[in-house]
Short mmCIF file of C-alpha atoms in Angstrom, two decimals:
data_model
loop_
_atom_site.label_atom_id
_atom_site.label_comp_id
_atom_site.label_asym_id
_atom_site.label_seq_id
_atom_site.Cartn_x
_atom_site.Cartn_y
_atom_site.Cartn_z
CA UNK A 949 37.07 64.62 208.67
CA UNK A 950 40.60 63.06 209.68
CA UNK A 951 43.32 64.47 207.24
CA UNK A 952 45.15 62.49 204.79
CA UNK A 953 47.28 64.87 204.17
CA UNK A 954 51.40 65.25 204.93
CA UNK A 955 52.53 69.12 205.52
CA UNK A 956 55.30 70.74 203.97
CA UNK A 957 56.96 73.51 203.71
CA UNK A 958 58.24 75.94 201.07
CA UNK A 959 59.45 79.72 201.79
CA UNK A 960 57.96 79.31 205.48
CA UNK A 961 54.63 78.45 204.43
CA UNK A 962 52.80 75.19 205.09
CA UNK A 963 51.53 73.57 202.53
CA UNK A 964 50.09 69.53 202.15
CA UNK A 965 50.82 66.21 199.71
CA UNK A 966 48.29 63.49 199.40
CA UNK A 967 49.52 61.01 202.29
CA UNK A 968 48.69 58.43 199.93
CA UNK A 969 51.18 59.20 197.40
CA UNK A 970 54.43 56.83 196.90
CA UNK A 971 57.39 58.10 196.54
CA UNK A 972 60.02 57.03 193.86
CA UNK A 973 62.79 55.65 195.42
CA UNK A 974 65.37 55.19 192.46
CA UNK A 975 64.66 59.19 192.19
CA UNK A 976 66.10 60.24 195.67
CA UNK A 977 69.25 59.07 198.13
CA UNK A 978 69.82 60.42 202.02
CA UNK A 979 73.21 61.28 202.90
CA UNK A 980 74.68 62.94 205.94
CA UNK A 981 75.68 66.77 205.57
CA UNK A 982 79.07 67.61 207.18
CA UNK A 983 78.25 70.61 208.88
CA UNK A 984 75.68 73.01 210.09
CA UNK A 985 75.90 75.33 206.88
CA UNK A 986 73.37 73.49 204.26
CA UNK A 987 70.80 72.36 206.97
CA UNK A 988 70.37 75.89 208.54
CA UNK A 989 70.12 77.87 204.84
CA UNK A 990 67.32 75.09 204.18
CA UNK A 991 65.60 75.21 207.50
CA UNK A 992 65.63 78.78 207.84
CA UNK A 993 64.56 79.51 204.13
CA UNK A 994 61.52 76.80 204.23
CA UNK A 995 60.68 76.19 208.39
CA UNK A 996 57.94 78.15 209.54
CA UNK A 997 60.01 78.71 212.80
CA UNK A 998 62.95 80.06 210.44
CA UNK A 999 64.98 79.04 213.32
CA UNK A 1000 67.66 76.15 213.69
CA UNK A 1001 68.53 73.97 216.40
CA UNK A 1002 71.29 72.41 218.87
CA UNK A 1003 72.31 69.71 215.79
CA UNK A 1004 74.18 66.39 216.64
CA UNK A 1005 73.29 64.39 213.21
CA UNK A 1006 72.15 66.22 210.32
CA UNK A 1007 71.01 64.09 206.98
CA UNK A 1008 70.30 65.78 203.53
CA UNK A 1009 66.92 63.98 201.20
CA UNK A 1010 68.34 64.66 197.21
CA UNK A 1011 67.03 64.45 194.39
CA UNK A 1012 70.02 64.44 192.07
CA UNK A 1013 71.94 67.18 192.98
CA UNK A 1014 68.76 69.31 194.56
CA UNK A 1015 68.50 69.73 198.13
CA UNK A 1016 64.86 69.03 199.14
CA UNK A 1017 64.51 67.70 202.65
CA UNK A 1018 66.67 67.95 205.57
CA UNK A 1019 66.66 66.03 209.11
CA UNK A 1020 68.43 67.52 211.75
CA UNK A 1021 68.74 65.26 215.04
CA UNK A 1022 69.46 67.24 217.94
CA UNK A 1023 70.25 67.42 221.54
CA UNK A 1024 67.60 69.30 223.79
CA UNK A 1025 67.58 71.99 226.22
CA UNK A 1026 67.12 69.43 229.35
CA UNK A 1027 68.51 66.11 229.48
CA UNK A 1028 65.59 64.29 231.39
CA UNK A 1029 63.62 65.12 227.90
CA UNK A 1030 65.87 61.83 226.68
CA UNK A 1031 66.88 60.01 230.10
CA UNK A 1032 62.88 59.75 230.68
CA UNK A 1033 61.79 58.00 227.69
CA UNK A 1034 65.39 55.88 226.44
CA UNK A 1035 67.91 53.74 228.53
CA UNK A 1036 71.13 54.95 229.50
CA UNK A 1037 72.58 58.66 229.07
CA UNK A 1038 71.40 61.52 227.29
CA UNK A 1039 73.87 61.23 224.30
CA UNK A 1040 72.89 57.87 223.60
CA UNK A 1041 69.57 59.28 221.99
CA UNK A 1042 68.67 61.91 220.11
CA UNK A 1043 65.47 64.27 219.49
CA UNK A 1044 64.02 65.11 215.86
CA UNK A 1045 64.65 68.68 216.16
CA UNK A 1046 63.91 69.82 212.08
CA UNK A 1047 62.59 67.82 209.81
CA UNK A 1048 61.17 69.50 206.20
CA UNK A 1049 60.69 68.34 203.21
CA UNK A 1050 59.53 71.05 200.46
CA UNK A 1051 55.65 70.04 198.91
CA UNK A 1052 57.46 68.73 195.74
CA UNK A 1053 57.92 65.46 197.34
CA UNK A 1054 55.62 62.89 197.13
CA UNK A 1055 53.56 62.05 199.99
CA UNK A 1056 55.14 59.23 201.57
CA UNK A 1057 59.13 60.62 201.27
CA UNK A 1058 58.86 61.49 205.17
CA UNK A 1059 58.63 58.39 205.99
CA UNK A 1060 60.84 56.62 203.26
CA UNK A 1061 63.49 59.59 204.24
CA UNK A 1062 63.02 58.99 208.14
CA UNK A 1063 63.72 55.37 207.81
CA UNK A 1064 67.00 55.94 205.94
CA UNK A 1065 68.03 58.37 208.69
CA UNK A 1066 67.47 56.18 211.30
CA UNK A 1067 69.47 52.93 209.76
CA UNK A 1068 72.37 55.53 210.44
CA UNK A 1069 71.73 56.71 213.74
CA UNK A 1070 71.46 52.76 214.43
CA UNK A 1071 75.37 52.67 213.07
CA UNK A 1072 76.41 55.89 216.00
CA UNK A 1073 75.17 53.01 218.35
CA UNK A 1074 72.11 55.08 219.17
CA UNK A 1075 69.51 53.91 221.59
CA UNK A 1076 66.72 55.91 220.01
CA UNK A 1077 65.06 58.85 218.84
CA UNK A 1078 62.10 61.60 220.82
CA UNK A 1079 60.16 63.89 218.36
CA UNK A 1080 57.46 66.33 218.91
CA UNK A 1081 54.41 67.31 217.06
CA UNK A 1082 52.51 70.67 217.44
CA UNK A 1083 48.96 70.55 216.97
CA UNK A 1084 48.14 74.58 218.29
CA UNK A 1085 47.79 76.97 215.40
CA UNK A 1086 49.90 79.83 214.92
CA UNK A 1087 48.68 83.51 213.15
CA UNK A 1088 50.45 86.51 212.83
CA UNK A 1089 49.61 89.73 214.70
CA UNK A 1090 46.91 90.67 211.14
CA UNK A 1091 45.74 87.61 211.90
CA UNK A 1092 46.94 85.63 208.76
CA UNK A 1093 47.69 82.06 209.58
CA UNK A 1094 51.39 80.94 209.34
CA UNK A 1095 51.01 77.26 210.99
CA UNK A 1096 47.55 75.17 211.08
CA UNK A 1097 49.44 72.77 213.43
CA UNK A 1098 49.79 69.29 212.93
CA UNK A 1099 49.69 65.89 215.24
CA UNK A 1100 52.71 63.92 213.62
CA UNK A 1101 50.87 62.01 210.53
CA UNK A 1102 54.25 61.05 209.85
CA UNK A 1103 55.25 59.89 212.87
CA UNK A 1104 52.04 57.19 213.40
CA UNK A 1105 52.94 56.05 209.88
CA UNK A 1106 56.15 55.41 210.89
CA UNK A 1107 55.42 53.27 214.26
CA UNK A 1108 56.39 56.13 216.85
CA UNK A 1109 55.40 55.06 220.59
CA UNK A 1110 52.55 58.15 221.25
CA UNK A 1111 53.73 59.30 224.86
CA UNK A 1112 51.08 62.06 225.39
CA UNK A 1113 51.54 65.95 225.55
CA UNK A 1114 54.49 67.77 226.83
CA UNK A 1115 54.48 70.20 229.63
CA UNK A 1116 51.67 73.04 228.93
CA UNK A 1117 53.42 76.41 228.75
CA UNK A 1118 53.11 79.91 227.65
CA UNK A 1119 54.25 81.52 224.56
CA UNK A 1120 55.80 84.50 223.71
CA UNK A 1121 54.50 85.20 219.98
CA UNK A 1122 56.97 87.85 217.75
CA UNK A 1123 54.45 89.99 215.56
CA UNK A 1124 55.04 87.56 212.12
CA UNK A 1125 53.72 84.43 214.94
CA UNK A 1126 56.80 82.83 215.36
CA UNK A 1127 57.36 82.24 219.21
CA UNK A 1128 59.99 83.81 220.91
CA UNK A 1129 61.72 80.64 222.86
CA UNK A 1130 63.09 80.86 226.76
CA UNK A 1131 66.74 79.63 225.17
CA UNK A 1132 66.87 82.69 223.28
CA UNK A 1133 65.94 84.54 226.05
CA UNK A 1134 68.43 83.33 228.46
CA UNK A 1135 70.99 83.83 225.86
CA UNK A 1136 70.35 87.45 225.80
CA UNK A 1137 70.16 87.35 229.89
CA UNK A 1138 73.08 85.42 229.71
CA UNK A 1139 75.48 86.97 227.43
CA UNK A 1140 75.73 83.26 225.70
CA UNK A 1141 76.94 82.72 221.88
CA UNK A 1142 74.34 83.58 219.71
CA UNK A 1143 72.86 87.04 222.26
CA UNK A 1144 72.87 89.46 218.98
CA UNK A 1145 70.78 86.91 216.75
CA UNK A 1146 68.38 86.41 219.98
CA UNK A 1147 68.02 89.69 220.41
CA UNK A 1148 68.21 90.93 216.94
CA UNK A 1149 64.25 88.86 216.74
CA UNK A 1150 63.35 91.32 219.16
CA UNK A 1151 64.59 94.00 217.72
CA UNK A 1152 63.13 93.35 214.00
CA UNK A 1153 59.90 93.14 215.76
CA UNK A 1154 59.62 96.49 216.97
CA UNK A 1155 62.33 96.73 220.16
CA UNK A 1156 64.83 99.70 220.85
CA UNK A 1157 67.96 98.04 220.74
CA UNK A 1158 70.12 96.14 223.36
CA UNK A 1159 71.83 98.62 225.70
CA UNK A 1160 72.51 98.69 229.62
CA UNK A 1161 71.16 95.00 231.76
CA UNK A 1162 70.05 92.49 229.14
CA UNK A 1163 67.59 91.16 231.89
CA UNK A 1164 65.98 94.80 232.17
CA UNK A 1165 65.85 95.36 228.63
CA UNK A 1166 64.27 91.81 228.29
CA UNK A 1167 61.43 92.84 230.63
CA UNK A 1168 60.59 95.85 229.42
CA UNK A 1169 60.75 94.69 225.45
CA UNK A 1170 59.40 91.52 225.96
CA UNK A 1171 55.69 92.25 226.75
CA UNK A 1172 55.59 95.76 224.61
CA UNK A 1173 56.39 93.40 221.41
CA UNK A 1174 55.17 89.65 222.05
CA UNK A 1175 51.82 88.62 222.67
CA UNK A 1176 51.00 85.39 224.52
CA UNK A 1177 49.55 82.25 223.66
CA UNK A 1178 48.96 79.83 226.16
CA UNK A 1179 49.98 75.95 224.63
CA UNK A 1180 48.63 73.06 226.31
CA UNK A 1181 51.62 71.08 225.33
CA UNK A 1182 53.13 69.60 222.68
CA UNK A 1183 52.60 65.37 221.18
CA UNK A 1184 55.39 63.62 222.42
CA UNK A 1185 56.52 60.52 220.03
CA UNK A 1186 59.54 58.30 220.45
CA UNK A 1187 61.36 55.11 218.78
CA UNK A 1188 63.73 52.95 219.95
CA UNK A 1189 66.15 52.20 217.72
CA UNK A 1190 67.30 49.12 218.91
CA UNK A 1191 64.72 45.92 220.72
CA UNK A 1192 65.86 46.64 224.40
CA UNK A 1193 64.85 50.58 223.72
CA UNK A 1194 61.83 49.21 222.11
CA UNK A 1195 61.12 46.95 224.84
CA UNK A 1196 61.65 49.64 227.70
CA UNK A 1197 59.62 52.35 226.16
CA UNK A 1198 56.52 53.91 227.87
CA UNK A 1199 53.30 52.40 227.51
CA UNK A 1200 51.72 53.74 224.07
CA UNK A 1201 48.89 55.75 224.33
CA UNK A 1202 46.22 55.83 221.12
CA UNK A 1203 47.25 58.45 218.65
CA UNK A 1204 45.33 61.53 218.87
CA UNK A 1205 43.57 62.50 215.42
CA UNK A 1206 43.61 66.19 213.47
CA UNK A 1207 40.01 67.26 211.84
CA UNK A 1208 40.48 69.62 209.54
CA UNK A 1209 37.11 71.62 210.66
CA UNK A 1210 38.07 71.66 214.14
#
Protein backbone atom coordinates (compact mmCIF):
# COMPACT_ATOMS: atom_id res chain seq x y z
CA UNK A 1 0.00 0.00 0.00
CA UNK A 2 1.42 3.55 -1.11
CA UNK A 3 1.44 5.91 2.01
CA UNK A 4 -0.65 8.87 2.40
CA UNK A 5 0.99 9.92 5.02
CA UNK A 6 3.47 13.26 5.63
CA UNK A 7 6.37 12.57 8.40
CA UNK A 8 7.19 14.70 11.14
CA UNK A 9 9.11 15.11 13.72
CA UNK A 10 8.91 15.81 17.46
CA UNK A 11 11.90 15.19 20.10
CA UNK A 12 13.84 13.26 17.18
CA UNK A 13 11.22 10.87 16.54
CA UNK A 14 9.28 10.43 13.31
CA UNK A 15 6.00 10.50 13.44
CA UNK A 16 3.04 10.95 10.34
CA UNK A 17 -0.20 13.47 9.51
CA UNK A 18 -2.88 12.40 7.15
CA UNK A 19 -1.47 13.88 3.71
CA UNK A 20 -4.92 14.70 3.08
CA UNK A 21 -5.39 17.13 5.74
CA UNK A 22 -5.64 21.09 4.90
CA UNK A 23 -4.02 23.28 6.66
CA UNK A 24 -5.49 26.62 8.05
CA UNK A 25 -3.88 29.31 6.57
CA UNK A 26 -5.26 32.41 8.59
CA UNK A 27 -3.70 30.22 11.63
CA UNK A 28 0.04 30.33 10.53
CA UNK A 29 2.60 33.09 8.73
CA UNK A 30 6.44 32.21 7.42
CA UNK A 31 8.96 34.69 8.19
CA UNK A 32 12.70 34.68 7.83
CA UNK A 33 14.81 34.08 11.15
CA UNK A 34 17.86 36.41 11.44
CA UNK A 35 20.34 34.10 12.48
CA UNK A 36 21.41 30.58 13.03
CA UNK A 37 20.29 30.51 16.83
CA UNK A 38 16.33 29.57 16.58
CA UNK A 39 16.71 27.17 13.53
CA UNK A 40 19.53 25.02 15.12
CA UNK A 41 17.66 24.77 18.89
CA UNK A 42 14.58 23.56 16.66
CA UNK A 43 16.42 21.28 14.33
CA UNK A 44 18.52 19.78 16.82
CA UNK A 45 15.67 19.32 19.48
CA UNK A 46 13.09 17.70 16.78
CA UNK A 47 15.55 16.32 13.54
CA UNK A 48 16.28 12.85 13.76
CA UNK A 49 19.87 13.77 12.55
CA UNK A 50 20.02 16.32 15.63
CA UNK A 51 22.49 17.94 13.45
CA UNK A 52 22.39 21.41 11.57
CA UNK A 53 23.67 22.50 8.40
CA UNK A 54 25.87 25.06 6.22
CA UNK A 55 22.60 27.73 6.30
CA UNK A 56 22.30 30.55 3.64
CA UNK A 57 18.33 31.31 4.10
CA UNK A 58 16.62 30.16 7.06
CA UNK A 59 12.55 30.72 7.32
CA UNK A 60 10.54 30.14 10.62
CA UNK A 61 6.46 28.37 10.05
CA UNK A 62 4.40 30.19 13.35
CA UNK A 63 1.64 29.71 14.70
CA UNK A 64 1.13 32.87 16.72
CA UNK A 65 4.02 33.27 18.60
CA UNK A 66 4.98 29.24 18.60
CA UNK A 67 7.77 28.08 16.62
CA UNK A 68 6.66 24.91 14.75
CA UNK A 69 8.46 24.40 11.48
CA UNK A 70 11.68 25.60 10.26
CA UNK A 71 13.34 25.62 6.60
CA UNK A 72 16.82 26.02 6.42
CA UNK A 73 18.26 26.52 2.71
CA UNK A 74 21.75 25.74 2.54
CA UNK A 75 24.88 25.60 0.58
CA UNK A 76 26.43 22.01 0.06
CA UNK A 77 29.63 20.38 0.57
CA UNK A 78 30.48 20.34 -3.41
CA UNK A 79 29.44 22.91 -5.72
CA UNK A 80 28.72 20.64 -8.87
CA UNK A 81 25.72 19.30 -6.45
CA UNK A 82 24.04 22.90 -7.72
CA UNK A 83 26.09 23.81 -11.03
CA UNK A 84 24.74 20.24 -12.38
CA UNK A 85 21.13 20.62 -12.04
CA UNK A 86 20.60 24.95 -12.15
CA UNK A 87 22.12 27.62 -14.59
CA UNK A 88 24.80 29.77 -13.65
CA UNK A 89 26.99 29.64 -10.29
CA UNK A 90 26.63 27.80 -7.25
CA UNK A 91 25.27 30.75 -5.11
CA UNK A 92 22.60 31.40 -7.41
CA UNK A 93 20.74 28.22 -5.99
CA UNK A 94 20.32 26.75 -3.00
CA UNK A 95 19.73 23.08 -1.46
CA UNK A 96 16.84 22.21 1.16
CA UNK A 97 19.16 21.26 3.79
CA UNK A 98 16.38 21.00 7.06
CA UNK A 99 13.09 21.13 6.71
CA UNK A 100 10.66 19.94 9.97
CA UNK A 101 7.62 20.63 10.86
CA UNK A 102 6.47 19.07 14.40
CA UNK A 103 3.18 16.37 13.85
CA UNK A 104 0.88 19.19 15.20
CA UNK A 105 0.59 20.59 11.82
CA UNK A 106 -1.85 19.64 9.56
CA UNK A 107 -0.99 17.54 6.73
CA UNK A 108 -0.59 19.76 3.93
CA UNK A 109 1.55 22.79 5.95
CA UNK A 110 4.81 21.38 4.11
CA UNK A 111 3.74 22.26 1.21
CA UNK A 112 1.69 25.52 2.02
CA UNK A 113 5.06 26.46 4.17
CA UNK A 114 7.48 25.45 1.19
CA UNK A 115 5.66 27.62 -1.21
CA UNK A 116 5.92 30.70 1.04
CA UNK A 117 9.65 30.05 1.35
CA UNK A 118 10.26 29.89 -2.04
CA UNK A 119 8.26 33.31 -3.14
CA UNK A 120 11.31 34.68 -1.03
CA UNK A 121 14.13 32.94 -2.33
CA UNK A 122 12.50 34.16 -5.80
CA UNK A 123 13.06 37.95 -4.25
CA UNK A 124 17.35 36.95 -3.45
CA UNK A 125 17.11 36.52 -7.33
CA UNK A 126 17.52 32.78 -6.89
CA UNK A 127 17.66 30.44 -9.79
CA UNK A 128 16.34 27.48 -7.85
CA UNK A 129 16.29 25.06 -5.22
CA UNK A 130 17.96 20.89 -4.97
CA UNK A 131 16.49 18.75 -2.08
CA UNK A 132 17.03 15.24 -1.11
CA UNK A 133 14.88 12.53 0.18
CA UNK A 134 16.11 9.40 2.11
CA UNK A 135 14.22 6.38 1.61
CA UNK A 136 16.94 3.74 3.67
CA UNK A 137 15.86 3.07 7.21
CA UNK A 138 17.84 3.88 10.09
CA UNK A 139 17.90 1.67 13.73
CA UNK A 140 19.94 2.09 16.54
CA UNK A 141 22.64 -0.36 17.64
CA UNK A 142 19.34 -2.39 20.05
CA UNK A 143 17.85 -2.34 17.03
CA UNK A 144 14.98 0.20 17.74
CA UNK A 145 14.07 2.14 14.68
CA UNK A 146 14.85 5.93 14.71
CA UNK A 147 14.03 6.74 10.82
CA UNK A 148 11.59 4.50 8.52
CA UNK A 149 12.90 6.66 5.60
CA UNK A 150 10.89 8.50 3.36
CA UNK A 151 10.82 9.30 -0.68
CA UNK A 152 9.85 13.13 -0.55
CA UNK A 153 5.79 12.93 -0.43
CA UNK A 154 6.18 16.47 -0.06
CA UNK A 155 8.27 17.18 -2.63
CA UNK A 156 5.95 15.32 -5.62
CA UNK A 157 3.09 17.33 -4.11
CA UNK A 158 4.86 20.23 -4.60
CA UNK A 159 5.98 19.73 -8.46
CA UNK A 160 9.80 18.88 -7.73
CA UNK A 161 11.64 17.64 -11.08
CA UNK A 162 12.54 13.72 -9.72
CA UNK A 163 16.34 13.53 -10.88
CA UNK A 164 17.05 9.94 -9.65
CA UNK A 165 19.36 8.73 -6.72
CA UNK A 166 22.48 10.33 -5.57
CA UNK A 167 25.83 8.75 -5.49
CA UNK A 168 25.60 5.24 -3.46
CA UNK A 169 27.92 5.46 -0.46
CA UNK A 170 28.77 3.99 2.81
CA UNK A 171 27.75 5.01 6.18
CA UNK A 172 29.29 5.35 9.27
CA UNK A 173 26.32 4.70 11.88
CA UNK A 174 27.03 6.29 15.76
CA UNK A 175 25.43 3.65 18.25
CA UNK A 176 21.85 5.89 18.69
CA UNK A 177 21.81 5.39 14.30
CA UNK A 178 22.58 8.69 13.43
CA UNK A 179 25.40 8.62 10.69
CA UNK A 180 28.58 9.95 11.33
CA UNK A 181 29.13 12.36 8.05
CA UNK A 182 32.74 12.66 6.04
CA UNK A 183 32.42 16.74 6.83
CA UNK A 184 32.64 16.01 10.35
CA UNK A 185 35.28 13.85 9.83
CA UNK A 186 37.49 16.04 7.90
CA UNK A 187 36.87 18.66 10.40
CA UNK A 188 38.42 16.63 13.05
CA UNK A 189 41.36 15.64 10.37
CA UNK A 190 41.44 19.06 9.61
CA UNK A 191 41.52 21.04 12.67
CA UNK A 192 38.42 23.14 11.00
CA UNK A 193 35.77 25.24 13.22
CA UNK A 194 33.51 23.05 14.72
CA UNK A 195 36.59 19.77 15.45
CA UNK A 196 35.38 19.50 19.33
CA UNK A 197 31.52 19.16 18.39
CA UNK A 198 32.69 16.54 15.52
CA UNK A 199 34.55 14.79 17.66
CA UNK A 200 32.67 15.19 20.80
CA UNK A 201 29.81 12.57 18.58
CA UNK A 202 32.52 10.24 18.75
CA UNK A 203 33.33 10.56 21.92
CA UNK A 204 29.60 10.32 23.46
CA UNK A 205 29.47 7.17 21.57
CA UNK A 206 31.98 5.29 23.29
CA UNK A 207 35.62 6.93 22.00
CA UNK A 208 38.71 7.79 24.31
CA UNK A 209 39.08 11.26 23.73
CA UNK A 210 40.96 13.40 21.09
CA UNK A 211 44.70 13.42 21.83
CA UNK A 212 47.96 13.16 19.57
CA UNK A 213 47.11 13.01 15.17
CA UNK A 214 43.39 13.60 14.70
CA UNK A 215 43.75 11.38 11.50
CA UNK A 216 45.16 8.40 13.75
CA UNK A 217 42.74 8.81 16.36
CA UNK A 218 40.00 8.93 13.59
CA UNK A 219 41.11 5.49 12.34
CA UNK A 220 41.40 3.77 15.20
CA UNK A 221 37.89 5.23 16.84
CA UNK A 222 36.08 5.21 13.87
CA UNK A 223 35.52 1.45 13.20
CA UNK A 224 35.67 0.39 17.16
CA UNK A 225 32.39 2.74 17.54
CA UNK A 226 30.44 3.04 14.07
CA UNK A 227 28.98 0.36 12.25
CA UNK A 228 28.36 0.56 8.49
CA UNK A 229 25.50 0.72 6.38
CA UNK A 230 25.88 0.65 2.87
CA UNK A 231 23.17 3.47 1.10
CA UNK A 232 22.38 3.09 -2.40
CA UNK A 233 21.87 6.76 -2.69
CA UNK A 234 19.74 9.26 -1.86
CA UNK A 235 16.23 10.83 -4.22
CA UNK A 236 17.41 13.76 -5.76
CA UNK A 237 14.49 16.54 -6.38
CA UNK A 238 14.92 20.03 -7.72
CA UNK A 239 12.78 23.31 -8.74
CA UNK A 240 13.54 26.05 -10.63
CA UNK A 241 12.48 28.97 -9.32
CA UNK A 242 12.26 30.99 -12.17
CA UNK A 243 10.91 29.62 -16.23
CA UNK A 244 14.51 29.56 -17.76
CA UNK A 245 15.61 27.20 -14.56
CA UNK A 246 12.44 25.42 -15.18
CA UNK A 247 13.03 25.13 -18.73
CA UNK A 248 16.79 23.89 -18.39
CA UNK A 249 16.18 21.32 -15.77
CA UNK A 250 16.98 17.57 -16.29
CA UNK A 251 14.59 15.39 -17.83
CA UNK A 252 12.04 14.18 -14.97
CA UNK A 253 12.10 10.78 -14.17
CA UNK A 254 8.63 9.07 -12.63
CA UNK A 255 8.55 9.43 -8.91
CA UNK A 256 9.50 6.43 -7.09
CA UNK A 257 6.68 5.21 -4.55
CA UNK A 258 7.13 4.15 -0.54
CA UNK A 259 4.97 0.87 0.58
CA UNK A 260 4.64 0.81 3.90
CA UNK A 261 5.12 -3.24 4.05
CA UNK A 262 8.14 -3.14 2.09
Amino acid sequence: MITALNQRWRERRDLYRPAGEVIRTIQYAVAPLADDTTPRTFVERHHYSGTYVAARFRFGLFRGAELVGVAVFSHPCNDKALTNVFPGDALESVELGRFVLTDDVPGNGETWFLGRCFEQLRTEGLNGVLSFSDPVPRTALDGRVVFRGHVGTIYQAHNARFLGRATARTLRLLPDGRSFHPYARQKVRSGKRGQAYAAGQLVAAGAAPLEGDPAAWLAREIPRVTRTLRHPGNYRYAWGLTRAATRALPDGRPYPKFSRAA
